[in-house]
Short mmCIF file of C-alpha atoms in Angstrom, two decimals:
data_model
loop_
_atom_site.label_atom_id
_atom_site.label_comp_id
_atom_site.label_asym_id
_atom_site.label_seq_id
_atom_site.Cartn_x
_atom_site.Cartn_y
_atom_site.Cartn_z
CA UNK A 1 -32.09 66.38 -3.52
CA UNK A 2 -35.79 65.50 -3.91
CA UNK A 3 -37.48 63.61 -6.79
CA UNK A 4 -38.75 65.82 -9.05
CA UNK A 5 -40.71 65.10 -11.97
CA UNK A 6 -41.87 67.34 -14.97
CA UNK A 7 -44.25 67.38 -17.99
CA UNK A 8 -43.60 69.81 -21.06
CA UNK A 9 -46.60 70.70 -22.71
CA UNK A 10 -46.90 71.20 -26.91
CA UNK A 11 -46.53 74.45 -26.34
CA UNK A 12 -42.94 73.83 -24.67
CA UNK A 13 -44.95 74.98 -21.03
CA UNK A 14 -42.41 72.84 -18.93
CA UNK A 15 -43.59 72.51 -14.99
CA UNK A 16 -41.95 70.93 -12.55
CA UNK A 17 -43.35 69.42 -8.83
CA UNK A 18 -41.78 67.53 -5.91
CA UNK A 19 -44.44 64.83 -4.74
CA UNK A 20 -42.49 64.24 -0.93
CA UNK A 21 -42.67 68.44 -0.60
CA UNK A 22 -46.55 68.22 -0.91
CA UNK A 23 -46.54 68.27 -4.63
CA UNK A 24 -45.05 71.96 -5.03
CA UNK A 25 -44.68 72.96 -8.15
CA UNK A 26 -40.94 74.28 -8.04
CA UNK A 27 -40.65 75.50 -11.54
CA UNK A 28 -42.63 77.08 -14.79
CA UNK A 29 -40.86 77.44 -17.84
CA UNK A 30 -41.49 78.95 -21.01
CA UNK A 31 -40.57 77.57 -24.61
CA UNK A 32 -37.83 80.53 -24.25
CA UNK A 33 -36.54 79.35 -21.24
CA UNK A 34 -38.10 81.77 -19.03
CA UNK A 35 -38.56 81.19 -15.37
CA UNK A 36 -42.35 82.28 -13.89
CA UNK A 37 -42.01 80.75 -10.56
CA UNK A 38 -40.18 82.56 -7.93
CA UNK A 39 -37.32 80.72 -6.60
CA UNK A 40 -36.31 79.86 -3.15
CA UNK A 41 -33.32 81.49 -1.04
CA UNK A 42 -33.99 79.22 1.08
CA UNK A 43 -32.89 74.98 -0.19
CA UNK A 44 -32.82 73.66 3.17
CA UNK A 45 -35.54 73.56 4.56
CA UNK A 46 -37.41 70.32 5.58
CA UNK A 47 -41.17 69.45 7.54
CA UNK A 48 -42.65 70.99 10.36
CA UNK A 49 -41.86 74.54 9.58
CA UNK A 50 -44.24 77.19 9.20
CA UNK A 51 -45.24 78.23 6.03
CA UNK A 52 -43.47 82.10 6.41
CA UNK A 53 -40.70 79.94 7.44
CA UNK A 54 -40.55 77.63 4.63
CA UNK A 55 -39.54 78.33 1.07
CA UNK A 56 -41.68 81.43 0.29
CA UNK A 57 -41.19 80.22 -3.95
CA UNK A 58 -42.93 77.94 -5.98
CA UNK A 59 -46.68 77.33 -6.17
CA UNK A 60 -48.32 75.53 -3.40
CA UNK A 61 -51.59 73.50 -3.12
CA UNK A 62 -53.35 75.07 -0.40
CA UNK A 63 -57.00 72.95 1.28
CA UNK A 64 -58.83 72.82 3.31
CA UNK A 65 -57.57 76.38 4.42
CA UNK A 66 -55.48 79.37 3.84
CA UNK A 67 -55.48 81.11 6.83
CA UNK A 68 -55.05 79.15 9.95
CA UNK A 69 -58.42 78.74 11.89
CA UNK A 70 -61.17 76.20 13.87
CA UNK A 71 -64.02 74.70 12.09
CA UNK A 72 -65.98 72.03 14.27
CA UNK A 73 -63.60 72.03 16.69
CA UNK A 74 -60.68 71.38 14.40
CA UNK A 75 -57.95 73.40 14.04
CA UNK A 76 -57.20 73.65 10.93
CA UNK A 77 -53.03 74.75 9.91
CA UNK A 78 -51.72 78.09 8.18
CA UNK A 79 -51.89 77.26 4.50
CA UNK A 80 -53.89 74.13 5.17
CA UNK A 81 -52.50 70.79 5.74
CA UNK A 82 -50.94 69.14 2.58
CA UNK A 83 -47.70 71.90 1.38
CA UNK A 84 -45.97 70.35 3.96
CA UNK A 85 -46.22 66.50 3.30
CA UNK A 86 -45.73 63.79 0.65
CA UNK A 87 -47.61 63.11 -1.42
CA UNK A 88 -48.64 60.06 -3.61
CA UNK A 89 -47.58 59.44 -6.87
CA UNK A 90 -48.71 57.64 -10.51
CA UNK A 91 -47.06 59.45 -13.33
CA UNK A 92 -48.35 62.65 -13.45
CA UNK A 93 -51.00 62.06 -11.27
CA UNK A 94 -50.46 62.86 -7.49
CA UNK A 95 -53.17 62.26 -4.43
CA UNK A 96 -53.33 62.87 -0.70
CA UNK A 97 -55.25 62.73 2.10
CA UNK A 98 -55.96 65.64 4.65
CA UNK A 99 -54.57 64.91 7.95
CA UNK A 100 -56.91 67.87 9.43
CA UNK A 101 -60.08 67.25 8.00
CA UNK A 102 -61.65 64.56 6.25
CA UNK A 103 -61.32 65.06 2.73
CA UNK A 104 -58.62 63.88 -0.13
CA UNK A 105 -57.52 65.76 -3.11
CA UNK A 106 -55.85 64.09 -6.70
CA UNK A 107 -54.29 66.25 -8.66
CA UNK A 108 -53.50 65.61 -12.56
CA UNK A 109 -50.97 67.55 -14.66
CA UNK A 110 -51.74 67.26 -18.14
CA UNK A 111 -52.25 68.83 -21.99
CA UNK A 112 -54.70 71.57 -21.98
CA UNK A 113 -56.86 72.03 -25.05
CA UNK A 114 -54.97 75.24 -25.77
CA UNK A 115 -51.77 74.16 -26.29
CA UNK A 116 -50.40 74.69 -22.18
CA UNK A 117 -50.81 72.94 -18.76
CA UNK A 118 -54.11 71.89 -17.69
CA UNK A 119 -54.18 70.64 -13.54
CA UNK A 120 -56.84 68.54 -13.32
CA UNK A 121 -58.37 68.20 -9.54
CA UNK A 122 -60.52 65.62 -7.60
CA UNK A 123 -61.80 66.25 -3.89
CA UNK A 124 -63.14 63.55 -2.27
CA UNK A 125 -64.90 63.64 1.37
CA UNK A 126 -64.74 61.25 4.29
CA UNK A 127 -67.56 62.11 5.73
CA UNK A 128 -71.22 63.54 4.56
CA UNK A 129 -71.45 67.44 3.91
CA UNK A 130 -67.51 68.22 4.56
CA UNK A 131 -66.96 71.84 4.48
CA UNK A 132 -64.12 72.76 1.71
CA UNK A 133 -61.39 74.99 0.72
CA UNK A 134 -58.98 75.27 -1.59
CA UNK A 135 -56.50 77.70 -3.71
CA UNK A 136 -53.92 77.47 -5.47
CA UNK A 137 -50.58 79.37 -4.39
CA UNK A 138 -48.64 80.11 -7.61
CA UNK A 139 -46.32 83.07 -6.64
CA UNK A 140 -45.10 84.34 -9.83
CA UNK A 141 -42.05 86.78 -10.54
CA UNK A 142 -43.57 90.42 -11.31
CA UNK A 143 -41.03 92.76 -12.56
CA UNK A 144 -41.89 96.57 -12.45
CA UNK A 145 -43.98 97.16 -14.81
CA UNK A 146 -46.29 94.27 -14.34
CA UNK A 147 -50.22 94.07 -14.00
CA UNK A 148 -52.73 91.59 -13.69
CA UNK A 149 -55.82 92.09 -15.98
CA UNK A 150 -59.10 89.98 -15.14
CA UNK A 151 -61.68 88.22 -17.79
CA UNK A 152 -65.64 88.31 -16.76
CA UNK A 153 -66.03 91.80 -16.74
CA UNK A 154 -64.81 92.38 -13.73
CA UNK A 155 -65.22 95.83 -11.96
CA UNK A 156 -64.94 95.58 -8.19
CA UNK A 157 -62.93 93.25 -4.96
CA UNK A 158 -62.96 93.15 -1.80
CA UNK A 159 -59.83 94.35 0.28
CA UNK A 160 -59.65 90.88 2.93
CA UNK A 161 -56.85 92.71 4.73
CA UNK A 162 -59.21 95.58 6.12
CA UNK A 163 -61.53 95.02 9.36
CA UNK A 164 -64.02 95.70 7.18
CA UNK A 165 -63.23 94.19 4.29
CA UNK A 166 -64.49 97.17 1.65
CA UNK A 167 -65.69 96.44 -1.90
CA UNK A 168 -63.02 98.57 -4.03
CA UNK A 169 -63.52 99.30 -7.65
CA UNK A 170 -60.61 97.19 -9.70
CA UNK A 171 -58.80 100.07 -11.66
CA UNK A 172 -55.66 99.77 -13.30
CA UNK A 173 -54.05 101.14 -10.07
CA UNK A 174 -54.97 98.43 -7.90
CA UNK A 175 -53.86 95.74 -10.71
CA UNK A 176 -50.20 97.35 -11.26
CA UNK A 177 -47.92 95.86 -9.30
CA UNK A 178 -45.92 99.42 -9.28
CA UNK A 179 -48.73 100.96 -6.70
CA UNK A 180 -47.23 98.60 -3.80
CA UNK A 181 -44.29 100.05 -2.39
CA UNK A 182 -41.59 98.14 -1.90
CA UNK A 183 -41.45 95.70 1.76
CA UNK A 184 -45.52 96.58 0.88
CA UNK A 185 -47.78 94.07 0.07
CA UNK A 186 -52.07 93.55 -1.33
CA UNK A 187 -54.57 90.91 -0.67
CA UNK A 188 -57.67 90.99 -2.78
CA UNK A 189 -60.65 89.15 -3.71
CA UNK A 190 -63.15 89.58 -7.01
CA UNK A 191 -66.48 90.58 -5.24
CA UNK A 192 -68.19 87.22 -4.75
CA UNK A 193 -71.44 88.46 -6.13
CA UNK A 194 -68.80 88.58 -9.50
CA UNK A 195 -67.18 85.73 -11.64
CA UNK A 196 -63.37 86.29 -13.01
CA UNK A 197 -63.64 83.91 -15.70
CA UNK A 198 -59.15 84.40 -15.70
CA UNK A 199 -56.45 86.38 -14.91
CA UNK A 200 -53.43 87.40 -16.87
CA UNK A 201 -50.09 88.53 -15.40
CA UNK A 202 -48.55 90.66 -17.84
CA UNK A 203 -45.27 91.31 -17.65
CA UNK A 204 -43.30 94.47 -19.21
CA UNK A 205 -41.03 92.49 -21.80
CA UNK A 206 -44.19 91.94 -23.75
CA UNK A 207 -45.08 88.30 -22.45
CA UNK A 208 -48.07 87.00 -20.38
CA UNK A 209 -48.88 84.30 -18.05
CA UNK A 210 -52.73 83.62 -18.22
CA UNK A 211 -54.86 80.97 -16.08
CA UNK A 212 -58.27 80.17 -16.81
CA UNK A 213 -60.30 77.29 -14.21
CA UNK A 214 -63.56 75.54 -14.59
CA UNK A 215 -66.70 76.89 -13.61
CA UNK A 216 -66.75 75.07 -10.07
CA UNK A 217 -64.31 77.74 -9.15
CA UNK A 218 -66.17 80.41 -8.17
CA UNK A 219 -63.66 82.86 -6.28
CA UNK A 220 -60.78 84.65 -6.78
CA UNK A 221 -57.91 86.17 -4.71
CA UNK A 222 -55.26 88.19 -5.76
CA UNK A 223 -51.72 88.82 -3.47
CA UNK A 224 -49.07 91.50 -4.51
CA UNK A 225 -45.95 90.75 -2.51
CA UNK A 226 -43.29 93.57 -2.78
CA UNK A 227 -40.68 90.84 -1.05
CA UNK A 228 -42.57 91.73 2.26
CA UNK A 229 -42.18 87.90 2.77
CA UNK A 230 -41.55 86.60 -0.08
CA UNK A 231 -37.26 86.97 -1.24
CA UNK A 232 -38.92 88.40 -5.08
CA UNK A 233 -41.23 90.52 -5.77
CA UNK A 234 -43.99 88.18 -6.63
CA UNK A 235 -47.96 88.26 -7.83
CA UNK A 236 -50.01 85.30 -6.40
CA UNK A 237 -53.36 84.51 -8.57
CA UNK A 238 -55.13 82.46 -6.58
CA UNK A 239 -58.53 80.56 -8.02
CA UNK A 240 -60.40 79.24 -4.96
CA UNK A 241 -62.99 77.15 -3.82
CA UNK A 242 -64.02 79.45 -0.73
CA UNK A 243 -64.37 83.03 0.20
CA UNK A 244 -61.98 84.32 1.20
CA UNK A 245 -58.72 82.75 2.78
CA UNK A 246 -60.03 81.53 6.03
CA UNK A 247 -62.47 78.11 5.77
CA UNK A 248 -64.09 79.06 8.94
CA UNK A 249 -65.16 82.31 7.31
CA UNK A 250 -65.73 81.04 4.11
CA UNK A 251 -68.50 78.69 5.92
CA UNK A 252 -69.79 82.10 7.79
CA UNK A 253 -70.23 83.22 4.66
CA UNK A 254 -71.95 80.48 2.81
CA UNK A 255 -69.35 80.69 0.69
CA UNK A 256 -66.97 77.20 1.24
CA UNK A 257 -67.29 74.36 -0.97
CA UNK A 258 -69.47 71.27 -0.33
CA UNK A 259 -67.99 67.64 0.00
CA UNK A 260 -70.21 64.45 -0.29
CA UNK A 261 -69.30 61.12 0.58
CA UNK A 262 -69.42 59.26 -2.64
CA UNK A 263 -69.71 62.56 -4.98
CA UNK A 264 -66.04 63.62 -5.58
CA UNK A 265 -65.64 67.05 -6.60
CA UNK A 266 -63.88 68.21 -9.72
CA UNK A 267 -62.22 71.32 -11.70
CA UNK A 268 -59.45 72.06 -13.13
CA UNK A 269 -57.07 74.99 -13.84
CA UNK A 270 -55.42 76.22 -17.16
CA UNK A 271 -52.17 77.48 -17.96
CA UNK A 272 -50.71 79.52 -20.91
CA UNK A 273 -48.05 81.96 -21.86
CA UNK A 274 -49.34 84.14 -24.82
CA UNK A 275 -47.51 86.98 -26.32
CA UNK A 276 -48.90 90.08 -24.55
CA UNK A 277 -51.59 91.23 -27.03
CA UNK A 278 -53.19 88.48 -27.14
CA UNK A 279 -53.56 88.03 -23.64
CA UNK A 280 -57.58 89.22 -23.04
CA UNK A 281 -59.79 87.72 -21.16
#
């Protein structure tokens, strides 16, 4: 079996990562024991699958792109280049370089000032003005009943599964996991002209998973997976650094991150589990 290592925060937030399977965060647990992360059907599998192939579970680190695509004449992989490869280790602190673009990203798990997990990032570019993507790829059991609730005020996204990608008001419909039928699945994004400042899943047994990133984060995506691919039925919140999942569009949009040689960029993403009525924005 692969290394794993784990840090419990004071809240008893215990997560769990495998630096040689890109860092992928195989488990979140709660002080009660209580498993967030989907698990995988699937323990075998090594490198040089595809990602649909691979474990479907866990949380992934996903740069410099979601969806597969060309930038420069690069092609750039399905779910970027670093799920699928070691990565360094110091402690708690784990680094890699891009093997498709020219970039390297640290990543940190520490205490948050709120009592959970805080994942402290650091980009850094080998080259001057390096186009940039990332997300993170937490897929997170969602039991009927659950529903994501945003903090910012938000009241529209963007449906990035449609040709033409329509602004849709967010109602409660779109943020229940109940409206997507079952082998269904939803992919959207808060309006970029909008700022989620978090997102909560809420789960019917009166608990709540809530992450909160820094201000460098700008974009949000939101995937409702009714075990279309995934084995569970799972709720990916995704806090990105592009929109929307393809880098190639995100730079057609002016709306992909900036690297600069010598000007590493950093943020950093916050996890909690709150009891449920506490769990605003």
């Amino acid at each position: 079996m692969a290394l794993r290592r784990s840090f419990t925060a004071q809240g008893g937030l215990t997560i769990t990562w495998v630096p040689s399977r890109g860092a992928k965060f195989v488990s979140l647990r709660d002080q009660h024991g209580r498993e967030w992360l989907s698990q995988t059907t699937r323990p075998n599998v090594g490198p040089g699958r595809s990602f649909g192939q691979a474990e479907m579970a866990g949380w992934d680190e996903c740069a410099p792109t979601i969806d597969a695509c060309t930038v420069q004449g690069r092609e750039l992989p399905d779910h970027g280049d670093l799920w699928d490869v070691a990565w360094s280790e110091d402690g708690n602190r784990t680094s890699v370089n891009g093997t498709s673009w020219p970039y390297s990203l640290e990543r940190t798990v520490e205490q948050s000032p709120f009592g959970g997990i805080r994942l402290s990032y650091v980009a850094r570019a080998a080259g001057d003005r390096v186009p940039f993507l990332w997300a993170a790829h937490p897929q997170f059991v969602a039991p009927a009943g659950s529903y994501v609730q945003l903090g910012g005020g938000i009241t529209r996204v963007v449906d990035i599964l449609a040709e033409s990608q329509p602004p849709l008001p967010w109602t409660s419909a779109l943020a229940s996991f109940d409206s997507v039928a079952p082998g269904g699945f939803r992919k959207v994004y808060v309006d970029p002209s909008m700022i989620a400042t978090s997102a909560t899943l809420v789960r019917p047994e009166g608990v709540s998973l809530r992450m909160r990133w820094s201000n460098d984060v700008r974009y949000l995506g939101l995937w409702f997976d009714h075990a279309a691919y995934a084995a569970q039925a799972v709720v990916a919140i995704e806090p990105a650094l592009g929109f929307a999942d393809s880098l190639a569009k995100a730079v057609s949009n002016g709306a992909a991150a900036i690297l600069q040689r010598e000007e590493p960029l950093r943020w950093w993403v916050d996890i909690d589990v709150i009891e449920t009525s506490n769990a605003g924005g």
